[in-house]
Tab-separated table of C-alpha atoms in Angstrom:
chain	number	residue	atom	x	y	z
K	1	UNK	CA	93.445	69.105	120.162
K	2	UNK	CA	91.504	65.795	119.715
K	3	UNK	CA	90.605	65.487	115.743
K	4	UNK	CA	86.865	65.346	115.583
K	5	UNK	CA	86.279	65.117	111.683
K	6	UNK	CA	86.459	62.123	111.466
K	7	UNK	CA	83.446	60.923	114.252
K	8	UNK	CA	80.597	61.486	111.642
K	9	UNK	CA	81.585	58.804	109.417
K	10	UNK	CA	82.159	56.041	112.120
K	11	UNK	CA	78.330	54.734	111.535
K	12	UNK	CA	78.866	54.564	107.922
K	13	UNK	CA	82.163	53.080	108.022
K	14	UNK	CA	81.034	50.658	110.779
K	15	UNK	CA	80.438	47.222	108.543
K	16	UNK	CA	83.621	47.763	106.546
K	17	UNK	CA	85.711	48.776	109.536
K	18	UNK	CA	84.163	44.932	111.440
K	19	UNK	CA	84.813	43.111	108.126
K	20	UNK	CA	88.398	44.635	107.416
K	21	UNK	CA	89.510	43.902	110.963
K	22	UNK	CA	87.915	39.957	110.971
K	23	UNK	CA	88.871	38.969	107.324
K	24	UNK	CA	91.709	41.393	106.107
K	25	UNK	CA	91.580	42.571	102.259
K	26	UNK	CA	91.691	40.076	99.799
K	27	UNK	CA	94.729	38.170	98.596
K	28	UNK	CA	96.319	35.044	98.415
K	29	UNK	CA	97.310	34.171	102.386
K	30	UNK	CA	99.644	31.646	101.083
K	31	UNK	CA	101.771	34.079	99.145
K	32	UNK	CA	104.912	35.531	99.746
K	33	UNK	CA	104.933	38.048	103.361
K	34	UNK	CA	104.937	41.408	102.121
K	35	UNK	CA	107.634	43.585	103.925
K	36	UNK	CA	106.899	47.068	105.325
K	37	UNK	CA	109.382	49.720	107.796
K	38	UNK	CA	108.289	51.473	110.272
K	39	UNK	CA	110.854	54.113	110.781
K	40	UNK	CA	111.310	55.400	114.546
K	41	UNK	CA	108.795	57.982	115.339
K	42	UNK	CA	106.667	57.509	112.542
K	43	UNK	CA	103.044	58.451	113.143
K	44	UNK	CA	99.838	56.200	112.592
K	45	UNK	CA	99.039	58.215	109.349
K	46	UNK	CA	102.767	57.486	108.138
K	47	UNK	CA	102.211	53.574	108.713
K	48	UNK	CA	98.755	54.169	107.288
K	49	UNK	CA	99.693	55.136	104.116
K	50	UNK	CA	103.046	52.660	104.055
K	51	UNK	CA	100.182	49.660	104.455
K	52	UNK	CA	98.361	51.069	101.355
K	53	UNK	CA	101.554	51.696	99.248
K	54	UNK	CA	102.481	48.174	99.540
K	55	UNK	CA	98.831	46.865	98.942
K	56	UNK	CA	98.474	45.391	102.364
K	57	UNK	CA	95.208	46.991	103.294
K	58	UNK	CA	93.063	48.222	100.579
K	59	UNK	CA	91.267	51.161	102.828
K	60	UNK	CA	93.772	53.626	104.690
K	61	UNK	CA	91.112	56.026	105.642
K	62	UNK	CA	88.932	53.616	107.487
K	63	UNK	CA	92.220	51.490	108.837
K	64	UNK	CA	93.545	54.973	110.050
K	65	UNK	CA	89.792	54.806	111.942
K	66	UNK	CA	90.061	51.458	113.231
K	67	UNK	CA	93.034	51.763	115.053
K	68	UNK	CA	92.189	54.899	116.727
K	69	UNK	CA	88.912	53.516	117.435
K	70	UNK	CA	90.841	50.477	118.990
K	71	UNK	CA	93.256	53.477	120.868
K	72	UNK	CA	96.121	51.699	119.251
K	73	UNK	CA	97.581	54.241	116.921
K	74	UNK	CA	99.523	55.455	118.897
K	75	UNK	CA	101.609	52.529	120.442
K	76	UNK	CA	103.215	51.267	116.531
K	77	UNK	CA	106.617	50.038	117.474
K	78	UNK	CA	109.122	51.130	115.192
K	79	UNK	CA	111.064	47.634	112.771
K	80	UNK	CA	110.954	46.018	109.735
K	81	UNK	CA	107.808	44.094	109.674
K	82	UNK	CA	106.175	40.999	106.933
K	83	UNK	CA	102.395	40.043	106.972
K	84	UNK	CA	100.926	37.818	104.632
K	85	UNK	CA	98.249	38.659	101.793
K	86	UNK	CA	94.945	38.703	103.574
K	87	UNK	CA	95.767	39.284	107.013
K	88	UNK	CA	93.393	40.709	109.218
K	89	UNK	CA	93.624	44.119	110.700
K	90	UNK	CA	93.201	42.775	114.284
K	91	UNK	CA	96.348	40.330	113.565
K	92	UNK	CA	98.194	43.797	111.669
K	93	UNK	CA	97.850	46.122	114.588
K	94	UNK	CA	98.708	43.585	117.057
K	95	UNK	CA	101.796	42.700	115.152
K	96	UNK	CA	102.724	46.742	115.224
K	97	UNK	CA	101.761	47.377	118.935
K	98	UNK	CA	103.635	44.032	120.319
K	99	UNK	CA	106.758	44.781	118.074
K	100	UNK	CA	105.990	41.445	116.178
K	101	UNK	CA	109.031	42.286	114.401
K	102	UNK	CA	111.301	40.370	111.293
K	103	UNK	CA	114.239	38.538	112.849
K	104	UNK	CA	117.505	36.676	111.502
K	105	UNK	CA	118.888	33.735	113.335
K	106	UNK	CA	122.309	34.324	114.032
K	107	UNK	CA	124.780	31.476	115.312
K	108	UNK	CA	128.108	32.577	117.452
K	109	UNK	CA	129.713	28.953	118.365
K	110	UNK	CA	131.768	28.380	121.316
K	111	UNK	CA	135.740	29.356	120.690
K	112	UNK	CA	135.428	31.398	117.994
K	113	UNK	CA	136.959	34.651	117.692
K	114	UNK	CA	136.191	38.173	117.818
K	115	UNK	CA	137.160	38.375	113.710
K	116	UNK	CA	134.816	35.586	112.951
K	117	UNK	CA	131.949	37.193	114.757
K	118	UNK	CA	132.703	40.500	113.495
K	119	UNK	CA	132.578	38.746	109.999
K	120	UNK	CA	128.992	37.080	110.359
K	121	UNK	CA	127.670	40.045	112.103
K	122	UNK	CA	128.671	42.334	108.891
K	123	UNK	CA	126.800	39.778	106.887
K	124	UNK	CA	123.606	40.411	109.461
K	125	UNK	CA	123.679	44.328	109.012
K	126	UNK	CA	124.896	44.401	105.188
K	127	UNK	CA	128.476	46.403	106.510
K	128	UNK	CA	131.511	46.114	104.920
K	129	UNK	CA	133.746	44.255	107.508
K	130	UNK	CA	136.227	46.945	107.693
K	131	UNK	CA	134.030	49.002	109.404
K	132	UNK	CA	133.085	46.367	111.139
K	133	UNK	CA	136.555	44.702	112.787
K	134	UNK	CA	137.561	48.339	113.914
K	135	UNK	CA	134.810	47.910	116.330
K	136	UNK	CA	136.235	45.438	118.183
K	137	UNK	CA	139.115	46.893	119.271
K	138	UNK	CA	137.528	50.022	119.675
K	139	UNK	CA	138.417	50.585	123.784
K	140	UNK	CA	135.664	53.454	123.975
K	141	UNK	CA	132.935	50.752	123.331
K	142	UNK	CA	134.537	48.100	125.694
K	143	UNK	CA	134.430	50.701	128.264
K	144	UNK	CA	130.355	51.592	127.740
K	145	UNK	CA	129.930	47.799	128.448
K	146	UNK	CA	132.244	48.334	131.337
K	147	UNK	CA	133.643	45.120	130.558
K	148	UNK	CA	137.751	44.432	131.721
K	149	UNK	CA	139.141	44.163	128.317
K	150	UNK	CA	141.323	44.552	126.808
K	151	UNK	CA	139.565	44.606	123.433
K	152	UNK	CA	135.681	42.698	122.723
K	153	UNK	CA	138.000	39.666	122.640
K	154	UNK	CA	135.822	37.041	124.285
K	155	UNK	CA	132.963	39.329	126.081
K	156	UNK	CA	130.738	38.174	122.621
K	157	UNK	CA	129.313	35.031	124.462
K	158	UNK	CA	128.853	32.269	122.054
K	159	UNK	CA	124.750	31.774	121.761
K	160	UNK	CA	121.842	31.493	118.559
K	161	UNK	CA	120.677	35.433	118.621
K	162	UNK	CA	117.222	36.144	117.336
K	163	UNK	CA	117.959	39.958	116.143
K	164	UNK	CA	116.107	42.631	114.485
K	165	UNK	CA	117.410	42.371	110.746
K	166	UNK	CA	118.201	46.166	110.371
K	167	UNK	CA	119.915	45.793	113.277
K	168	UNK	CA	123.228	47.996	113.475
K	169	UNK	CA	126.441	46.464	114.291
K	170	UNK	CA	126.952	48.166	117.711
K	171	UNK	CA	123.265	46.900	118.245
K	172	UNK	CA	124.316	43.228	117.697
K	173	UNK	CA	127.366	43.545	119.545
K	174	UNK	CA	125.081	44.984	122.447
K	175	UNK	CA	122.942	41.851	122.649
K	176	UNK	CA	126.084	39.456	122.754
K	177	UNK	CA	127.685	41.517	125.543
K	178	UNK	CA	124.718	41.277	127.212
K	179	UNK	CA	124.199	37.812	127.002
K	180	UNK	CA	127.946	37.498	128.373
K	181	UNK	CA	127.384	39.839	131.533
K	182	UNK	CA	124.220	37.306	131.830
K	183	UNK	CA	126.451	34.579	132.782
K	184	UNK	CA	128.396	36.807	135.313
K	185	UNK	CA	125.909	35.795	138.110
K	186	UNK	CA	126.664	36.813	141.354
K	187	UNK	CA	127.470	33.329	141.873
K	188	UNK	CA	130.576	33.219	139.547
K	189	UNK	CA	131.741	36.247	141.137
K	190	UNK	CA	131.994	34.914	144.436
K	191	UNK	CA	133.698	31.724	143.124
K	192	UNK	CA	136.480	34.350	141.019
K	193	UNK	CA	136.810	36.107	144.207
K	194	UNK	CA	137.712	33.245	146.196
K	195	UNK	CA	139.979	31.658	143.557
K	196	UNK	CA	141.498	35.217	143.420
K	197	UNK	CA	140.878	35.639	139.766
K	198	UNK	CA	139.642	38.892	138.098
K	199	UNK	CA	136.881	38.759	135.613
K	200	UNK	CA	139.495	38.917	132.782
K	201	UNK	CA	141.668	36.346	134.159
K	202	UNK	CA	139.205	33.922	134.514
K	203	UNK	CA	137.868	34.669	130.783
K	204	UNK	CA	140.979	34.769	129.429
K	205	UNK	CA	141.953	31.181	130.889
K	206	UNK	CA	138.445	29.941	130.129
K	207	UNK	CA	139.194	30.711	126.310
K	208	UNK	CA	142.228	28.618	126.134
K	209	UNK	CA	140.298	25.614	127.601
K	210	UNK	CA	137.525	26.487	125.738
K	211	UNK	CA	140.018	26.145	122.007
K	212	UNK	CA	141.641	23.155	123.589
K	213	UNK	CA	139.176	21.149	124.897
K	214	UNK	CA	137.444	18.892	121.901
K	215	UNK	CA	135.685	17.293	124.550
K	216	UNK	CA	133.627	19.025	126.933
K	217	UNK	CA	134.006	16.479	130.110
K	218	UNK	CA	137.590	17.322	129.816
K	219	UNK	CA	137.187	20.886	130.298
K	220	UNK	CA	137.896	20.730	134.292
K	221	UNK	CA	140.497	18.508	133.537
K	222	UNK	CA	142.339	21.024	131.426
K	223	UNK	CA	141.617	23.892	133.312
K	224	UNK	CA	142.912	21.917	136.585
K	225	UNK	CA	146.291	21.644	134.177
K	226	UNK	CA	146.598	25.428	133.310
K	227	UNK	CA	145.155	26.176	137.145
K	228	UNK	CA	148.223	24.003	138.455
K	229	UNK	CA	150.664	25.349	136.120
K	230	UNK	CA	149.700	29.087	137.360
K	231	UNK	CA	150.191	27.852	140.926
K	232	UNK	CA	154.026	27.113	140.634
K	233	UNK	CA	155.024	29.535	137.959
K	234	UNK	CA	155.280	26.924	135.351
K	235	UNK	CA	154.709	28.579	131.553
K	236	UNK	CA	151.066	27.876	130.366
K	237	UNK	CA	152.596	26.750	126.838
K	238	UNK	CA	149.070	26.978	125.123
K	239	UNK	CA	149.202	26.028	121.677
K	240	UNK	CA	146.026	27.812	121.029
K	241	UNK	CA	147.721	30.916	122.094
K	242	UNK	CA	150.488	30.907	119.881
K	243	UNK	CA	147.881	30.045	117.027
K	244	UNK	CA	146.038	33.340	118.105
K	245	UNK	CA	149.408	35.351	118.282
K	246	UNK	CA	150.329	33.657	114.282
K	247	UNK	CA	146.838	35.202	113.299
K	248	UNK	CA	146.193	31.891	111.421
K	249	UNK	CA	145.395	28.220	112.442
K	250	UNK	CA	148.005	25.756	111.620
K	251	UNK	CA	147.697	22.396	111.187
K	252	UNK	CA	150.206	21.250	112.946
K	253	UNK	CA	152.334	23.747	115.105
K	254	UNK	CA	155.852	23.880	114.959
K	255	UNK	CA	158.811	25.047	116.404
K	256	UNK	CA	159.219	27.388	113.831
K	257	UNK	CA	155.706	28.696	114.669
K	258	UNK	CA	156.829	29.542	117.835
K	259	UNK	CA	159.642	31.085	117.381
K	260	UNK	CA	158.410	33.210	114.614
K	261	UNK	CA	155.642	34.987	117.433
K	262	UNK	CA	158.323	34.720	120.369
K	263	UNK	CA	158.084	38.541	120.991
K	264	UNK	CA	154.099	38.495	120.566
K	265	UNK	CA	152.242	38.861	124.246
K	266	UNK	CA	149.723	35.932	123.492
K	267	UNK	CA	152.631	33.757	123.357
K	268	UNK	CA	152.630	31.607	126.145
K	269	UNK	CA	155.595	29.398	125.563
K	270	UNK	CA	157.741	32.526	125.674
K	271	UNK	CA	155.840	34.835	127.895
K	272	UNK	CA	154.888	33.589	131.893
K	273	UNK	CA	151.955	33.564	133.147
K	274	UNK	CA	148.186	34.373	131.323
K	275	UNK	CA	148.221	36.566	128.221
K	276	UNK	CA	147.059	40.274	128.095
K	277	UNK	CA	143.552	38.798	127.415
K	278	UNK	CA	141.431	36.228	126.088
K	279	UNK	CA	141.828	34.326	122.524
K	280	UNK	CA	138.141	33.423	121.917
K	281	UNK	CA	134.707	33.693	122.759
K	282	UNK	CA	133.940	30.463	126.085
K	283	UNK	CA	131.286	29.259	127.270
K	284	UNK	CA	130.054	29.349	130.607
K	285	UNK	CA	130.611	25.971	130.752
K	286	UNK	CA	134.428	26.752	130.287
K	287	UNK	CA	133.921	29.548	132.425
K	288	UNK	CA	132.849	27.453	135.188
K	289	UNK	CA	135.601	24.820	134.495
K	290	UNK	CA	138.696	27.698	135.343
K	291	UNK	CA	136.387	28.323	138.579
K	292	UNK	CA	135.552	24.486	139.834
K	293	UNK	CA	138.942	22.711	138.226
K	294	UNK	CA	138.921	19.073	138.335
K	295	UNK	CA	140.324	17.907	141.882
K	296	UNK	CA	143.553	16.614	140.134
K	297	UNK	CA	147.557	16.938	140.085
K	298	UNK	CA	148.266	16.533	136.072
K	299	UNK	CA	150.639	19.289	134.899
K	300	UNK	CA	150.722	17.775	131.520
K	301	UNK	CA	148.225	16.697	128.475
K	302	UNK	CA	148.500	15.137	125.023
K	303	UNK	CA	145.685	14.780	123.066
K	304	UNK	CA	144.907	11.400	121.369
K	305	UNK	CA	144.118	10.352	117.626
K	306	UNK	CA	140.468	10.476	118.773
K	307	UNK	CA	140.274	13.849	120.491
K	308	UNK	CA	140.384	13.406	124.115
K	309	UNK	CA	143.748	13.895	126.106
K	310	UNK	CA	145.798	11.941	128.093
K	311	UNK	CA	146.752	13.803	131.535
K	312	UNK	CA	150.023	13.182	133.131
K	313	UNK	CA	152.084	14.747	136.549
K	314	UNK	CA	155.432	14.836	135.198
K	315	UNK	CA	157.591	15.857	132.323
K	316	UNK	CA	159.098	11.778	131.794
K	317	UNK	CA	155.161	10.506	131.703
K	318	UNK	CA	154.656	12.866	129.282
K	319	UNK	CA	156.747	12.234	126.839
K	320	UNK	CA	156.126	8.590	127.140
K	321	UNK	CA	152.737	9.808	126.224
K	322	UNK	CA	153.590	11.434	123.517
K	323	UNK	CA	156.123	9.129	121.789
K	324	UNK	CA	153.102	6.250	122.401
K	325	UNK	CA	150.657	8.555	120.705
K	326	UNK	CA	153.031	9.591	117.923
K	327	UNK	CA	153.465	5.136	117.133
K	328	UNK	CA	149.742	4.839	117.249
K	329	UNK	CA	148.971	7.950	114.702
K	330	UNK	CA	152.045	6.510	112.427
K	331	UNK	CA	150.542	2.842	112.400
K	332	UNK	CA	147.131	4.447	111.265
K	333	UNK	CA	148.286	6.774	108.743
K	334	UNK	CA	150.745	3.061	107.650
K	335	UNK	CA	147.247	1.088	107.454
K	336	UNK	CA	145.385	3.999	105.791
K	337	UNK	CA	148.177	4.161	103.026
């Protein structure tokens, strides 16, 4: 049943409700946004009344009559929501009805891991992070994004988010997975197919280039390397993957650091073939490096004071590499000193 009380006063109410909507109610419109909630399935007279609480209209009875004269009031979308002092009611209900809502900025770089995301998306929701980390090895979850798994490991795709900021950690997590299956065009798939990679093979390689590669032209390069290495049954020997297995970035990886993780899975020096799953979050640039390797023979890469890597086919080139490398980095470190 329509509410009808209300119709008599719309004459009398007419100026205020025209001069509320054009020029808002008073205040400073360079102060501070006020912030307001609008809990899911609140009603018009729930928002209403939340406006006047926080001083943002000065009239609930005639605002609660504008917007169902406008046939608005019931289209609020639920969010946590900041106007300005002074804002008109027009500029109000159109923020409610489009979802105009508050949003945080949140970064997720390229190679990081599913612990550092976790960490920067408990800051975003205000969780503890050990309610948070659980989540991402939590194999119900991976398997309502039907993703291959094993854990979120690399399925977050590295992107700036623009999220709601009492948005819940599965909610986050949500957007970055589907950002990820974003990339998956059909494309991609057809490329995987033909290279006879699975989805998780192909991620899983694309996170080692994407942690060893400091520069980004070099990605086919390296994944042409790793690609080649697969071909013959050679062992990937991915530093980055014994760093994963170690749970902690060295410096400078040993011997000793390998040894210490030779029973761990992610250890490629000791284990043939790809690990279990991936190491970090790629990009699809990485991604599409393990798909369209570089056209090239090298089995074998140092990488140079500056960065970038020098490629080589056999085991005597690269150790003439590396003992070159090694001089130069001991004649800077003598002319630094």
């Amino acid at each position: 049943m329509k509410d009808r009380s209300s119709a008599p006063l719309l004459p009398t109410l007419l100026p205020a409700l025209v001069m509320a909507a054009l020029t808002g109610c008073g205040g400073d419109p360079d102060g501070e946004p006020i912030r307001f909630t609008v809990p899911q399935g609140a009603g018009f007279s729930t928002v209403t009344d939340t406006l006047a609480r926080r001083q943002i209209i000065d009239w609930p009875l005639v605002f609660r009559l504008y917007g169902q004269m406008r046939g608005v009031a019931g289209d609020v979308k639920p969010g946590v929501y900041e106007v300005r002092p002074g804002t008109s009611w027009d500029e109000i209900l159109e923020k409610l009805v489009e979802g105009d809502i508050v949003r945080a900025a949140v970064v997720v770089p390229e190679g990081w891991t599913s612990e550092q995301i976790a960490r920067r998306i408990a800051a975003l929701t205000n969780q503890p992070l050990d309610s948070v980390l659980p989540l991402m090895a939590d194999s119900a979850l991976v398997d309502s994004f039907g993703l291959p798994g094993p854990t979120l490991e690399g399925y977050l795709y590295p992107a700036t988010y623009h999220l709601p900021v009492n948005v819940s950690p599965r909610e986050a997590i949500g957007a970055m997975v589907k950002r990820y299956q974003q990339v998956w065009t059909p494309e991609l798939r057809a490329l995987a197919d033909s290279a006879g990679l699975s989805e998780r093979e192909v991620v899983t390689l694309a996170s080692i280039v994407e942690k060893e590669a400091k520069r980004w032209t070099e990605r086919d390069t390296i994944a042409a390397v790793y690609r080649n290495r697969l071909r013959i049954g050679m062992p990937l020997q991915a530093d980055p993957t014994v760093q994963y297995a170690l749970g902690s970035h060295q410096q400078r990886l040993l011997y000793s650091h390998i040894e210490n993780v030779a029973d761990h899975p992610y250890n490629t020096y000791t284990h043939a073939g790809l690990p279990p799953g991936p190491i970090a979050s790629p990009s699809e640039g990485s991604i599409r490096a393990v798909l369209q390797p570089a056209e090239v023979d090298f089995l074998y890469f140092v990488a140079r004071p500056d960065g970038t890597h020098e490629f080589t086919r056999s085991l005597a080139e690269h150790n003439r590499a590396k003992s070159r490398i090694r001089r130069e980095l001991q004649m800077q470190a003598a002319e630094g000193s």
